[in-house]
Every structure is written in structure tokens, then in C-alpha cells.
Amino acid sequence: MTVSEILDPLLTAESWKHAGRDVAIATVIETWGSAPRPTGSHLVIDGEGNFEGSVSGGCVEGAVITEALEVIESGTPKMLEFGVADETAWRVGLSCGGRIRVYVERLG
């Protein structure tokens, strides 16, 4: 297995699912302005709150994990949008301002 395969969150999601874990996948589907992770970035979360990958960082990552746990429980996907003005970005834990849209869905 290559390093990129070990670090690929989608392979982690597949492995966790095969191990019997409940899994959600969060995907950055759109960005505006400055964003820490590009479109297509993934974060996988299991039903116990374990996670691999990244969709943003800071407070956004924690909020996505919380929402993903609800998606795992309900089975209903969610579209999340996060944004903040550049001048307030650092105060709320975002490194670069801008906005991102993240789609969260349960795997299987």
C-alpha cells in the first residue's frame, strides 16, 4: 500500500464500513474566496466521532463532525455552508476567510 492510499480518506471510509462501522463522508463541493481545502476534499467520520481527512480546519471541522454524527443517526444527507468575513476569520478559528459548501452523506 502506498502512502497516498494510506492517507486517502475514501479508502479509510471503505475500510471502516467493511469493519462494520457506521460512516459518513463530508465533501467540499464549492468554495468562494480563500478556503483552506480545495473542492473535492473529504473528511470521513464514524459513529463514534473518529475522523480522517479534512474539509477545512478550525471550528468548521468540529461543526462538520457534529453534523456528520446526526447524518449517521438519521440517514438524511445535509448541505452545510460556512463563511466569514476576512477581518473576523481569525477570531472564530478560521485561517483565511472565504466560504465553503460541504455535502455530508451516510455511506451505505
mmCIF file of N, CA and C in Angstrom, residues 26 43 45 49-51 53-70 80 82 92-94 100 102 104:
data_model
loop_
_atom_site.group_PDB
_atom_site.id
_atom_site.type_symbol
_atom_site.label_atom_id
_atom_site.label_comp_id
_atom_site.label_asym_id
_atom_site.label_seq_id
_atom_site.Cartn_x
_atom_site.Cartn_y
_atom_site.Cartn_z
ATOM 1 N N ALA A 26 -17.963 13.638 4.313
ATOM 2 C CA ALA A 26 -18.167 15.064 4.053
ATOM 3 C C ALA A 26 -17.257 15.452 2.891
ATOM 4 N N LEU A 43 -13.640 14.419 4.322
ATOM 5 C CA LEU A 43 -13.490 14.088 5.731
ATOM 6 C C LEU A 43 -14.434 12.919 5.979
ATOM 7 N N ILE A 45 -16.087 10.282 8.832
ATOM 8 C CA ILE A 45 -16.404 10.272 10.259
ATOM 9 C C ILE A 45 -17.141 8.979 10.559
ATOM 10 N N GLY A 49 -17.339 9.249 16.329
ATOM 11 C CA GLY A 49 -16.675 10.553 16.225
ATOM 12 C C GLY A 49 -15.233 10.491 15.773
ATOM 13 N N ASN A 50 -14.731 9.293 15.427
ATOM 14 C CA ASN A 50 -13.389 9.205 14.860
ATOM 15 C C ASN A 50 -13.434 9.794 13.457
ATOM 16 N N PHE A 51 -12.347 10.402 13.010
ATOM 17 C CA PHE A 51 -12.351 11.014 11.690
ATOM 18 C C PHE A 51 -10.975 10.972 11.050
ATOM 19 N N GLY A 53 -8.980 12.757 7.337
ATOM 20 C CA GLY A 53 -9.101 13.714 6.255
ATOM 21 C C GLY A 53 -9.390 15.104 6.781
ATOM 22 N N SER A 54 -9.770 16.000 5.876
ATOM 23 C CA SER A 54 -10.043 17.380 6.266
ATOM 24 C C SER A 54 -10.880 18.087 5.208
ATOM 25 N N VAL A 55 -11.800 18.917 5.657
ATOM 26 C CA VAL A 55 -12.556 19.771 4.751
ATOM 27 C C VAL A 55 -12.281 21.251 4.995
ATOM 28 N N SER A 56 -11.676 21.582 6.138
ATOM 29 C CA SER A 56 -11.407 22.986 6.402
ATOM 30 C C SER A 56 -10.392 23.199 7.518
ATOM 31 N N GLY A 57 -10.709 22.748 8.703
ATOM 32 C CA GLY A 57 -9.879 23.022 9.862
ATOM 33 C C GLY A 57 -10.610 23.937 10.819
ATOM 34 N N GLY A 58 -10.000 24.195 11.948
ATOM 35 C CA GLY A 58 -10.582 25.098 12.930
ATOM 36 C C GLY A 58 -11.968 24.681 13.381
ATOM 37 N N CYS A 59 -12.789 25.676 13.672
ATOM 38 C CA CYS A 59 -14.133 25.411 14.184
ATOM 39 C C CYS A 59 -15.019 24.750 13.144
ATOM 40 N N VAL A 60 -14.743 24.955 11.865
ATOM 41 C CA VAL A 60 -15.558 24.354 10.806
ATOM 42 C C VAL A 60 -15.461 22.833 10.865
ATOM 43 N N GLU A 61 -14.267 22.312 11.029
ATOM 44 C CA GLU A 61 -14.088 20.859 11.079
ATOM 45 C C GLU A 61 -14.919 20.249 12.211
ATOM 46 N N GLY A 62 -14.893 20.861 13.377
ATOM 47 C CA GLY A 62 -15.685 20.371 14.506
ATOM 48 C C GLY A 62 -17.176 20.406 14.218
ATOM 49 N N ALA A 63 -17.633 21.466 13.565
ATOM 50 C CA ALA A 63 -19.052 21.579 13.222
ATOM 51 C C ALA A 63 -19.453 20.510 12.203
ATOM 52 N N VAL A 64 -18.587 20.228 11.242
ATOM 53 C CA VAL A 64 -18.878 19.199 10.240
ATOM 54 C C VAL A 64 -18.958 17.827 10.904
ATOM 55 N N ILE A 65 -18.077 17.543 11.840
ATOM 56 C CA ILE A 65 -18.106 16.261 12.553
ATOM 57 C C ILE A 65 -19.416 16.119 13.329
ATOM 58 N N THR A 66 -19.822 17.177 14.003
ATOM 59 C CA THR A 66 -21.085 17.150 14.749
ATOM 60 C C THR A 66 -22.260 16.887 13.822
ATOM 61 N N GLU A 67 -22.303 17.582 12.696
ATOM 62 C CA GLU A 67 -23.381 17.387 11.725
ATOM 63 C C GLU A 67 -23.331 15.975 11.142
ATOM 64 N N ALA A 68 -22.135 15.448 10.901
ATOM 65 C CA ALA A 68 -21.986 14.103 10.336
ATOM 66 C C ALA A 68 -22.540 13.044 11.284
ATOM 67 N N LEU A 69 -22.363 13.240 12.585
ATOM 68 C CA LEU A 69 -22.922 12.289 13.550
ATOM 69 C C LEU A 69 -24.447 12.265 13.453
ATOM 70 N N GLU A 70 -25.054 13.430 13.222
ATOM 71 C CA GLU A 70 -26.513 13.492 13.028
ATOM 72 C C GLU A 70 -26.923 12.805 11.732
ATOM 73 N N LEU A 80 -24.071 21.831 4.022
ATOM 74 C CA LEU A 80 -23.622 22.809 5.011
ATOM 75 C C LEU A 80 -22.879 23.926 4.293
ATOM 76 N N PHE A 82 -20.410 27.353 5.224
ATOM 77 C CA PHE A 82 -19.685 28.106 6.240
ATOM 78 C C PHE A 82 -19.009 29.287 5.561
ATOM 79 N N VAL A 92 -12.706 33.585 14.934
ATOM 80 C CA VAL A 92 -13.566 32.412 15.072
ATOM 81 C C VAL A 92 -12.835 31.113 14.726
ATOM 82 N N GLY A 93 -11.523 31.175 14.530
ATOM 83 C CA GLY A 93 -10.752 29.966 14.302
ATOM 84 C C GLY A 93 -10.574 29.581 12.847
ATOM 85 N N LEU A 94 -10.948 30.455 11.914
ATOM 86 C CA LEU A 94 -10.725 30.172 10.502
ATOM 87 C C LEU A 94 -9.474 30.924 10.058
ATOM 88 N N ILE A 100 -17.194 28.087 2.224
ATOM 89 C CA ILE A 100 -17.175 26.747 1.648
ATOM 90 C C ILE A 100 -18.551 26.114 1.791
ATOM 91 N N VAL A 102 -20.227 22.250 2.021
ATOM 92 C CA VAL A 102 -19.839 20.860 2.299
ATOM 93 C C VAL A 102 -21.079 19.992 2.283
ATOM 94 N N VAL A 104 -22.655 16.393 3.276
ATOM 95 C CA VAL A 104 -22.412 15.291 4.211
ATOM 96 C C VAL A 104 -23.448 14.207 3.963
#
